[in-house]
Amino acid sequence: MKNKTSRRDFLSTGLMLPVVGAGSSLGILNLSAQTPAGSAGSPVKLNYKTLGKTGLKVTTVGMGCMITSDPSVVTRAADLGITYFDTARGYQRGNNERMVGAALGGKRKQVVLSTKTEARDKAGMAKELDTSLSELKTDFVDVWYLHGKSNPSEIHDDMIEALQLAKQQGKARFVGISTHGGQQTLIPWMVQKGVFDVVLSGFNIGTDPAVEQAIDAAAKAGMGVVAMKVMAGGARGQKPGQTLLKTLTWVTNHPSVATAIPSMTDMDQLDENVKAMASVLTAEDHKQLAAHLEMIQADYCRMCGKCEGNCAQGLPVADVLRYVTYADGYGQFALGRERFLQMAGEHVAARCENCPECTVLCPYGVKVQKRMKLAQELFA
Ligand code: SF4
Ligand code: SF4
């Protein structure tokens, strides 16, 4: 709690104002020339950073394609000069890679393209990578991630062998891990292992200070840092063009983050998000972000993992709270339900109403039982 208060105070006074990383550079994007009729715009600066020791040059705003269904949004993002695109074998039941590959088309080699595998053994990973390459219509991906890990115990030696083999075969230029939780343990382990080039981590204004420290140390050690879940709970209570842009700007300006990959589903979101590359935050902006954090604290799970193992019915609390945020924070009900129903059967069937009292106490004030009940009502 001490850390949280300290962080909030820093935010509200602007003392945590991140500065653009030393390796950043600027280019010009003329939105007015490329924006569809009706959306006025003025030249916007593209901002670039280097993705750690990979040496890859990436725009500080990349594109998270997970929930994008319209290929023209991906194509236009590439036309505008966005250079980082992220997908995964499992997104949209395999359809997302196909859409991204088709949308990028001949622009593929002008961008940094990442995908992920959920396979848990060497043979399964190799098979998934071949499928990814085929669907993405490319001979290689720039970054290949192990998908959604939160603990070193989930990563076995043969999985690391599969990553290294992919690099040797030229199918993946660089490798890494994507992670939603447990970063304070996982990321230092990645640094110590020395075989991972990039980490794709949930990171935003509400991130636990211990996770931020782990990310800072990874960046210092030369690991490329890509940030996802950058909107801190999504659009809940936020006004498009105001707090949302500031929330993204806070991440893109963080010195340890090379690129942030907000989800984008339409042209308006794309146009709004690219503005973050040219934005700076004032002291007043920091006050508004701190107020926003206060406003959402009962609903917004930071996925810090501190309550792991505390549920009387053994539920993966942070995961379930993430699924409900997909629905009421990001407007992605189907995705939230899909992930909820992918849990073990006993977790899908569990009901909070069967507990005399909730054993999960969140140090950040999340009303866990209320949010878990909502997930069960919405998805089960
Ligand atoms: S509910 Fe609270 S303690 Fe549990 S993961 Fe979320 S923020 Fe952390
Ligand atoms: S009320 Fe829900 S979240 Fe709390 S301990 Fe029971 S099952 Fe777990």
GROMACS .gro file of C-alpha atoms and ligand atoms in nm:
model
  396
    1MET     CA    1   0.000   0.000   0.000
    2LYS     CA    2   0.288   0.234   0.074
    3ASN     CA    3   0.416   0.195  -0.279
    4LYS     CA    4   0.073   0.255  -0.425
    5THR     CA    5   0.024   0.577  -0.234
    6SER     CA    6   0.368   0.695  -0.324
    7ARG     CA    7   0.310   0.622  -0.691
    8ARG     CA    8  -0.026   0.797  -0.692
    9ASP     CA    9   0.126   1.102  -0.527
   10PHE     CA   10   0.399   1.111  -0.787
   11LEU     CA   11   0.142   1.083  -1.062
   12SER     CA   12  -0.072   1.360  -0.924
   13THR     CA   13   0.220   1.599  -0.890
   14GLY     CA   14   0.366   1.509  -1.226
   15LEU     CA   15   0.694   1.394  -1.072
   16MET     CA   16   0.664   1.058  -1.246
   17LEU     CA   17   0.638   1.226  -1.583
   18PRO     CA   18   0.824   0.981  -1.805
   19VAL     CA   19   1.065   1.125  -2.055
   20VAL     CA   20   1.100   0.999  -2.407
   21GLY     CA   21   1.372   0.735  -2.420
   22ALA     CA   22   1.719   0.840  -2.523
   23GLY     CA   23   1.699   0.630  -2.837
   24SER     CA   24   1.384   0.792  -2.968
   25SER     CA   25   1.365   0.980  -3.294
   26LEU     CA   26   1.092   1.158  -3.482
   27GLY     CA   27   0.935   1.136  -3.826
   28ILE     CA   28   0.632   1.310  -3.975
   29LEU     CA   29   0.297   1.153  -4.050
   30ASN     CA   30   0.051   1.363  -4.248
   31LEU     CA   31  -0.284   1.242  -4.127
   32SER     CA   32  -0.469   1.501  -4.333
   33ALA     CA   33  -0.326   1.357  -4.652
   34GLN     CA   34  -0.413   0.999  -4.569
   35THR     CA   35  -0.715   1.022  -4.350
   36PRO     CA   36  -1.049   0.923  -4.501
   37ALA     CA   37  -1.276   1.211  -4.587
   38GLY     CA   38  -1.441   1.372  -4.291
   39SER     CA   39  -1.167   1.321  -4.032
   40ALA     CA   40  -0.966   1.635  -4.027
   41GLY     CA   41  -0.608   1.616  -3.920
   42SER     CA   42  -0.280   1.798  -3.913
   43PRO     CA   43   0.069   1.654  -3.951
   44VAL     CA   44   0.147   1.419  -3.664
   45LYS     CA   45   0.494   1.324  -3.557
   46LEU     CA   46   0.587   0.959  -3.570
   47ASN     CA   47   0.813   0.873  -3.282
   48TYR     CA   48   1.053   0.580  -3.295
   49LYS     CA   49   1.252   0.383  -3.040
   50THR     CA   50   1.483   0.085  -3.064
   51LEU     CA   51   1.353  -0.246  -2.936
   52GLY     CA   52   1.634  -0.326  -2.696
   53LYS     CA   53   1.930  -0.521  -2.831
   54THR     CA   54   1.728  -0.648  -3.126
   55GLY     CA   55   1.810  -0.317  -3.290
   56LEU     CA   56   1.464  -0.313  -3.451
   57LYS     CA   57   1.330   0.039  -3.500
   58VAL     CA   58   0.967   0.061  -3.394
   59THR     CA   59   0.709   0.337  -3.373
   60THR     CA   60   0.626   0.408  -3.010
   61VAL     CA   61   0.264   0.325  -3.093
   62GLY     CA   62   0.228  -0.018  -3.247
   63MET     CA   63  -0.086  -0.209  -3.331
   64GLY     CA   64  -0.237  -0.482  -3.120
   65CYS     CA   65  -0.442  -0.681  -3.372
   66MET     CA   66  -0.610  -0.923  -3.127
   67ILE     CA   67  -0.962  -0.788  -3.167
   68THR     CA   68  -0.925  -0.625  -3.508
   69SER     CA   69  -1.160  -0.775  -3.763
   70ASP     CA   70  -1.137  -0.511  -4.034
   71PRO     CA   71  -0.824  -0.570  -4.243
   72SER     CA   72  -0.840  -0.217  -4.384
   73VAL     CA   73  -0.749  -0.083  -4.038
   74VAL     CA   74  -0.430  -0.292  -4.039
   75THR     CA   75  -0.347  -0.187  -4.395
   76ARG     CA   76  -0.397   0.177  -4.316
   77ALA     CA   77  -0.189   0.156  -4.000
   78ALA     CA   78   0.099   0.024  -4.212
   79ASP     CA   79   0.036   0.299  -4.471
   80LEU     CA   80   0.053   0.560  -4.197
   81GLY     CA   81   0.394   0.434  -4.091
   82ILE     CA   82   0.316   0.220  -3.785
   83THR     CA   83   0.595  -0.035  -3.777
   84TYR     CA   84   0.496  -0.289  -3.508
   85PHE     CA   85   0.207  -0.536  -3.551
   86ASP     CA   86   0.118  -0.803  -3.297
   87THR     CA   87  -0.101  -1.109  -3.338
   88ALA     CA   88  -0.109  -1.464  -3.198
   89ARG     CA   89  -0.183  -1.813  -3.325
   90GLY     CA   90  -0.483  -1.835  -3.096
   91TYR     CA   91  -0.647  -1.498  -3.164
   92GLN     CA   92  -0.993  -1.523  -3.315
   93ARG     CA   93  -0.953  -1.901  -3.331
   94GLY     CA   94  -0.667  -1.872  -3.576
   95ASN     CA   95  -0.837  -1.623  -3.805
   96ASN     CA   96  -0.648  -1.319  -3.681
   97GLU     CA   97  -0.312  -1.427  -3.824
   98ARG     CA   98  -0.474  -1.490  -4.160
   99MET     CA   99  -0.638  -1.146  -4.158
  100VAL     CA  100  -0.316  -0.969  -4.056
  101GLY     CA  101  -0.113  -1.152  -4.320
  102ALA     CA  102  -0.358  -1.060  -4.592
  103ALA     CA  103  -0.390  -0.700  -4.474
  104LEU     CA  104  -0.015  -0.638  -4.462
  105GLY     CA  105   0.039  -0.801  -4.799
  106GLY     CA  106   0.344  -0.656  -4.972
  107LYS     CA  107   0.415  -0.430  -4.672
  108ARG     CA  108   0.510  -0.727  -4.454
  109LYS     CA  109   0.883  -0.671  -4.480
  110GLN     CA  110   0.852  -0.301  -4.398
  111VAL     CA  111   0.716  -0.378  -4.052
  112VAL     CA  112   0.805  -0.567  -3.737
  113LEU     CA  113   0.562  -0.858  -3.707
  114SER     CA  114   0.514  -1.065  -3.393
  115THR     CA  115   0.304  -1.368  -3.311
  116LYS     CA  116   0.274  -1.612  -3.023
  117THR     CA  117   0.231  -1.978  -2.944
  118GLU     CA  118   0.041  -2.145  -2.664
  119ALA     CA  119   0.186  -2.489  -2.744
  120ARG     CA  120   0.363  -2.645  -2.448
  121ASP     CA  121   0.622  -2.872  -2.606
  122LYS     CA  122   0.889  -2.851  -2.871
  123ALA     CA  123   0.704  -3.041  -3.142
  124GLY     CA  124   0.379  -2.856  -3.083
  125MET     CA  125   0.554  -2.521  -3.092
  126ALA     CA  126   0.734  -2.602  -3.418
  127LYS     CA  127   0.407  -2.708  -3.576
  128GLU     CA  128   0.230  -2.392  -3.461
  129LEU     CA  129   0.511  -2.172  -3.593
  130ASP     CA  130   0.487  -2.330  -3.937
  131THR     CA  131   0.113  -2.269  -3.933
  132SER     CA  132   0.166  -1.908  -3.822
  133LEU     CA  133   0.412  -1.845  -4.105
  134SER     CA  134   0.174  -1.996  -4.356
  135GLU     CA  135  -0.123  -1.792  -4.231
  136LEU     CA  136   0.079  -1.473  -4.210
  137LYS     CA  137   0.217  -1.533  -4.560
  138THR     CA  138   0.575  -1.480  -4.453
  139ASP     CA  139   0.897  -1.679  -4.423
  140PHE     CA  140   0.974  -1.544  -4.077
  141VAL     CA  141   0.834  -1.347  -3.789
  142ASP     CA  142   1.038  -1.076  -3.623
  143VAL     CA  143   0.939  -1.175  -3.270
  144TRP     CA  144   0.793  -1.508  -3.161
  145TYR     CA  145   0.652  -1.518  -2.810
  146LEU     CA  146   0.555  -1.788  -2.567
  147HIS     CA  147   0.198  -1.678  -2.505
  148GLY     CA  148   0.062  -1.566  -2.170
  149LYS     CA  149   0.309  -1.699  -1.913
  150SER     CA  150   0.310  -1.581  -1.555
  151ASN     CA  151   0.558  -1.809  -1.383
  152PRO     CA  152   0.898  -1.956  -1.479
  153SER     CA  153   0.764  -2.300  -1.385
  154GLU     CA  154   0.544  -2.286  -1.698
  155ILE     CA  155   0.847  -2.268  -1.925
  156HIS     CA  156   1.030  -2.595  -1.983
  157ASP     CA  157   1.371  -2.651  -2.137
  158ASP     CA  158   1.230  -2.802  -2.456
  159MET     CA  159   1.021  -2.488  -2.509
  160ILE     CA  160   1.337  -2.279  -2.492
  161GLU     CA  161   1.500  -2.525  -2.734
  162ALA     CA  162   1.210  -2.472  -2.974
  163LEU     CA  163   1.258  -2.096  -2.956
  164GLN     CA  164   1.629  -2.126  -3.024
  165LEU     CA  165   1.573  -2.371  -3.309
  166ALA     CA  166   1.331  -2.127  -3.471
  167LYS     CA  167   1.602  -1.861  -3.461
  168GLN     CA  168   1.860  -2.098  -3.607
  169GLN     CA  169   1.621  -2.189  -3.887
  170GLY     CA  170   1.551  -1.825  -3.962
  171LYS     CA  171   1.182  -1.864  -3.886
  172ALA     CA  172   1.196  -1.618  -3.595
  173ARG     CA  173   1.447  -1.336  -3.575
  174PHE     CA  174   1.392  -1.280  -3.204
  175VAL     CA  175   1.204  -1.456  -2.925
  176GLY     CA  176   1.032  -1.359  -2.604
  177ILE     CA  177   0.745  -1.413  -2.365
  178SER     CA  178   0.410  -1.239  -2.334
  179THR     CA  179   0.282  -1.199  -1.981
  180HIS     CA  180  -0.028  -1.062  -1.808
  181GLY     CA  181   0.069  -1.140  -1.450
  182GLY     CA  182   0.350  -1.243  -1.220
  183GLN     CA  183   0.593  -1.014  -1.403
  184GLN     CA  184   0.783  -0.922  -1.088
  185THR     CA  185   0.911  -1.281  -1.080
  186LEU     CA  186   0.896  -1.379  -1.446
  187ILE     CA  187   1.080  -1.083  -1.599
  188PRO     CA  188   1.388  -1.099  -1.369
  189TRP     CA  189   1.401  -1.472  -1.446
  190MET     CA  190   1.394  -1.392  -1.819
  191VAL     CA  191   1.681  -1.148  -1.778
  192GLN     CA  192   1.881  -1.401  -1.579
  193LYS     CA  193   1.818  -1.676  -1.840
  194GLY     CA  194   1.968  -1.459  -2.113
  195VAL     CA  195   1.785  -1.632  -2.399
  196PHE     CA  196   1.494  -1.393  -2.442
  197ASP     CA  197   1.518  -1.085  -2.660
  198VAL     CA  198   1.181  -0.922  -2.592
  199VAL     CA  199   0.913  -0.916  -2.324
  200LEU     CA  200   0.552  -0.825  -2.407
  201SER     CA  201   0.400  -0.720  -2.077
  202GLY     CA  202   0.083  -0.566  -1.946
  203PHE     CA  203   0.187  -0.214  -1.845
  204ASN     CA  204  -0.004   0.106  -1.773
  205ILE     CA  205  -0.052   0.386  -1.522
  206GLY     CA  206  -0.192   0.140  -1.269
  207THR     CA  207   0.087  -0.116  -1.291
  208ASP     CA  208   0.231  -0.237  -0.962
  209PRO     CA  209   0.560  -0.056  -0.883
  210ALA     CA  210   0.739  -0.391  -0.844
  211VAL     CA  211   0.645  -0.476  -1.203
  212GLU     CA  212   0.764  -0.138  -1.323
  213GLN     CA  213   1.097  -0.197  -1.151
  214ALA     CA  214   1.128  -0.538  -1.321
  215ILE     CA  215   1.054  -0.377  -1.658
  216ASP     CA  216   1.307  -0.101  -1.596
  217ALA     CA  217   1.573  -0.360  -1.509
  218ALA     CA  218   1.493  -0.564  -1.820
  219ALA     CA  219   1.521  -0.260  -2.044
  220LYS     CA  220   1.848  -0.169  -1.878
  221ALA     CA  221   1.977  -0.518  -1.950
  222GLY     CA  222   1.897  -0.470  -2.319
  223MET     CA  223   1.569  -0.658  -2.341
  224GLY     CA  224   1.313  -0.502  -2.573
  225VAL     CA  225   0.997  -0.404  -2.386
  226VAL     CA  226   0.659  -0.402  -2.563
  227ALA     CA  227   0.361  -0.284  -2.357
  228MET     CA  228   0.007  -0.417  -2.384
  229LYS     CA  229  -0.306  -0.358  -2.175
  230VAL     CA  230  -0.196   0.001  -2.190
  231MET     CA  231  -0.538   0.162  -2.139
  232ALA     CA  232  -0.571   0.067  -1.771
  233GLY     CA  233  -0.907  -0.100  -1.780
  234GLY     CA  234  -1.014   0.022  -2.119
  235ALA     CA  235  -1.262   0.291  -2.197
  236ARG     CA  236  -1.463   0.255  -1.878
  237GLY     CA  237  -1.539   0.609  -1.765
  238GLN     CA  238  -1.291   0.757  -2.007
  239LYS     CA  239  -1.367   1.018  -2.267
  240PRO     CA  240  -1.231   0.933  -2.612
  241GLY     CA  241  -0.962   1.178  -2.714
  242GLN     CA  242  -0.896   1.287  -2.359
  243THR     CA  243  -0.808   1.045  -2.081
  244LEU     CA  244  -0.761   0.752  -2.321
  245LEU     CA  245  -0.499   0.939  -2.519
  246LYS     CA  246  -0.324   1.051  -2.201
  247THR     CA  247  -0.325   0.697  -2.068
  248LEU     CA  248  -0.155   0.575  -2.384
  249THR     CA  249   0.084   0.870  -2.389
  250TRP     CA  250   0.198   0.786  -2.037
  251VAL     CA  251   0.308   0.444  -2.162
  252THR     CA  252   0.462   0.553  -2.493
  253ASN     CA  253   0.670   0.815  -2.315
  254HIS     CA  254   0.796   0.570  -2.053
  255PRO     CA  255   1.172   0.539  -2.099
  256SER     CA  256   1.173   0.158  -2.061
  257VAL     CA  257   0.899   0.093  -2.317
  258ALA     CA  258   0.993   0.071  -2.685
  259THR     CA  259   0.641   0.042  -2.821
  260ALA     CA  260   0.286   0.014  -2.690
  261ILE     CA  261   0.028  -0.196  -2.871
  262PRO     CA  262  -0.326  -0.077  -2.795
  263SER     CA  263  -0.600  -0.277  -2.961
  264MET     CA  264  -0.753  -0.097  -3.255
  265THR     CA  265  -1.073  -0.197  -3.425
  266ASP     CA  266  -1.158   0.101  -3.646
  267MET     CA  267  -1.012   0.404  -3.820
  268ASP     CA  268  -1.118   0.644  -3.545
  269GLN     CA  269  -0.923   0.449  -3.284
  270LEU     CA  270  -0.624   0.432  -3.515
  271ASP     CA  271  -0.628   0.807  -3.578
  272GLU     CA  272  -0.667   0.876  -3.209
  273ASN     CA  273  -0.391   0.644  -3.099
  274VAL     CA  274  -0.126   0.766  -3.340
  275LYS     CA  275  -0.158   1.109  -3.178
  276ALA     CA  276   0.000   0.966  -2.864
  277MET     CA  277   0.334   0.962  -3.044
  278ALA     CA  278   0.341   1.340  -3.057
  279SER     CA  279   0.179   1.406  -2.720
  280VAL     CA  280   0.331   1.519  -2.395
  281LEU     CA  281   0.172   1.517  -2.052
  282THR     CA  282   0.132   1.824  -1.838
  283ALA     CA  283   0.110   1.830  -1.459
  284GLU     CA  284  -0.265   1.875  -1.500
  285ASP     CA  285  -0.277   1.563  -1.719
  286HIS     CA  286  -0.104   1.366  -1.443
  287LYS     CA  287  -0.361   1.487  -1.193
  288GLN     CA  288  -0.639   1.368  -1.423
  289LEU     CA  289  -0.474   1.028  -1.465
  290ALA     CA  290  -0.439   0.993  -1.089
  291ALA     CA  291  -0.806   1.086  -1.048
  292HIS     CA  292  -0.898   0.830  -1.312
  293LEU     CA  293  -0.707   0.559  -1.125
  294GLU     CA  294  -0.897   0.648  -0.810
  295MET     CA  295  -1.226   0.633  -0.995
  296ILE     CA  296  -1.171   0.284  -1.137
  297GLN     CA  297  -0.995   0.124  -0.843
  298ALA     CA  298  -1.292  -0.083  -0.725
  299ASP     CA  299  -1.325  -0.240  -1.069
  300TYR     CA  300  -0.979  -0.238  -1.220
  301CYS     CA  301  -0.752  -0.537  -1.152
  302ARG     CA  302  -0.386  -0.458  -1.210
  303MET     CA  303  -0.314  -0.830  -1.248
  304CYS     CA  304  -0.039  -0.797  -0.989
  305GLY     CA  305  -0.087  -1.157  -0.877
  306LYS     CA  306  -0.079  -1.068  -0.508
  307CYS     CA  307  -0.405  -1.252  -0.446
  308GLU     CA  308  -0.297  -1.567  -0.627
  309GLY     CA  309  -0.392  -1.879  -0.433
  310ASN     CA  310  -0.624  -1.692  -0.196
  311CYS     CA  311  -0.958  -1.792  -0.347
  312ALA     CA  312  -1.138  -2.050  -0.134
  313GLN     CA  313  -1.257  -2.227  -0.449
  314GLY     CA  314  -0.919  -2.210  -0.620
  315LEU     CA  315  -1.029  -1.970  -0.893
  316PRO     CA  316  -0.768  -1.786  -1.103
  317VAL     CA  317  -0.892  -1.448  -0.985
  318ALA     CA  318  -0.670  -1.220  -1.196
  319ASP     CA  319  -0.759  -1.414  -1.511
  320VAL     CA  320  -1.133  -1.400  -1.445
  321LEU     CA  321  -1.114  -1.029  -1.369
  322ARG     CA  322  -0.926  -0.979  -1.697
  323TYR     CA  323  -1.204  -1.157  -1.884
  324VAL     CA  324  -1.470  -0.937  -1.731
  325THR     CA  325  -1.264  -0.629  -1.821
  326TYR     CA  326  -1.261  -0.747  -2.182
  327ALA     CA  327  -1.639  -0.717  -2.169
  328ASP     CA  328  -1.707  -0.400  -1.972
  329GLY     CA  329  -1.378  -0.216  -2.027
  330TYR     CA  330  -1.302  -0.295  -2.390
  331GLY     CA  331  -1.649  -0.382  -2.519
  332GLN     CA  332  -1.536  -0.734  -2.614
  333PHE     CA  333  -1.803  -0.951  -2.455
  334ALA     CA  334  -1.751  -1.247  -2.690
  335LEU     CA  335  -1.378  -1.255  -2.622
  336GLY     CA  336  -1.433  -1.240  -2.245
  337ARG     CA  337  -1.683  -1.524  -2.258
  338GLU     CA  338  -1.463  -1.732  -2.486
  339ARG     CA  339  -1.169  -1.705  -2.246
  340PHE     CA  340  -1.392  -1.769  -1.943
  341LEU     CA  341  -1.529  -2.088  -2.096
  342GLN     CA  342  -1.175  -2.206  -2.178
  343MET     CA  343  -1.097  -2.236  -1.806
  344ALA     CA  344  -1.100  -2.575  -1.632
  345GLY     CA  345  -1.452  -2.710  -1.589
  346GLU     CA  346  -1.454  -2.672  -1.212
  347HIS     CA  347  -1.357  -2.306  -1.247
  348VAL     CA  348  -1.633  -2.240  -1.498
  349ALA     CA  349  -1.882  -2.409  -1.267
  350ALA     CA  350  -1.772  -2.239  -0.942
  351ARG     CA  351  -2.001  -1.972  -0.793
  352CYS     CA  352  -1.903  -1.698  -0.550
  353GLU     CA  353  -2.248  -1.716  -0.391
  354ASN     CA  354  -2.144  -2.051  -0.241
  355CYS     CA  355  -1.877  -1.883  -0.028
  356PRO     CA  356  -1.989  -1.756   0.315
  357GLU     CA  357  -1.737  -1.476   0.268
  358CYS     CA  358  -1.475  -1.388   0.010
  359THR     CA  359  -1.123  -1.485   0.111
  360VAL     CA  360  -0.961  -1.266  -0.153
  361LEU     CA  361  -0.857  -0.924  -0.026
  362CYS     CA  362  -0.711  -0.695  -0.288
  363PRO     CA  363  -0.455  -0.445  -0.158
  364TYR     CA  364  -0.565  -0.206  -0.433
  365GLY     CA  365  -0.928  -0.207  -0.332
  366VAL     CA  366  -1.075  -0.414  -0.613
  367LYS     CA  367  -1.418  -0.545  -0.511
  368VAL     CA  368  -1.318  -0.898  -0.604
  369GLN     CA  369  -1.636  -1.086  -0.514
  370LYS     CA  370  -1.855  -0.833  -0.696
  371ARG     CA  371  -1.643  -0.854  -1.011
  372MET     CA  372  -1.617  -1.233  -0.999
  373LYS     CA  373  -1.993  -1.261  -0.959
  374LEU     CA  374  -2.037  -1.033  -1.258
  375ALA     CA  375  -1.810  -1.259  -1.464
  376GLN     CA  376  -2.013  -1.563  -1.362
  377GLU     CA  377  -2.342  -1.390  -1.444
  378LEU     CA  378  -2.216  -1.268  -1.781
  379PHE     CA  379  -2.026  -1.569  -1.906
  380ALA     CA  380  -2.120  -1.895  -1.732
  381SF4     S1  381  -0.749  -0.848  -0.758
  381SF4    FE1  382  -0.603  -0.708  -0.665
  381SF4     S2  383  -0.446  -0.839  -0.572
  381SF4    FE2  384  -0.560  -0.966  -0.719
  381SF4     S3  385  -0.442  -0.953  -0.910
  381SF4    FE3  386  -0.601  -0.793  -0.917
  381SF4     S4  387  -0.502  -0.608  -0.839
  381SF4    FE4  388  -0.373  -0.783  -0.778
  382SF4     S1  389  -1.632  -1.534  -0.320
  382SF4    FE1  390  -1.555  -1.592  -0.524
  382SF4     S2  391  -1.355  -1.499  -0.540
  382SF4    FE2  392  -1.412  -1.493  -0.323
  382SF4     S3  393  -1.322  -1.678  -0.236
  382SF4    FE3  394  -1.530  -1.733  -0.298
  382SF4     S4  395  -1.512  -1.811  -0.511
  382SF4    FE4  396  -1.320  -1.704  -0.460
   0.00000   0.00000   0.00000
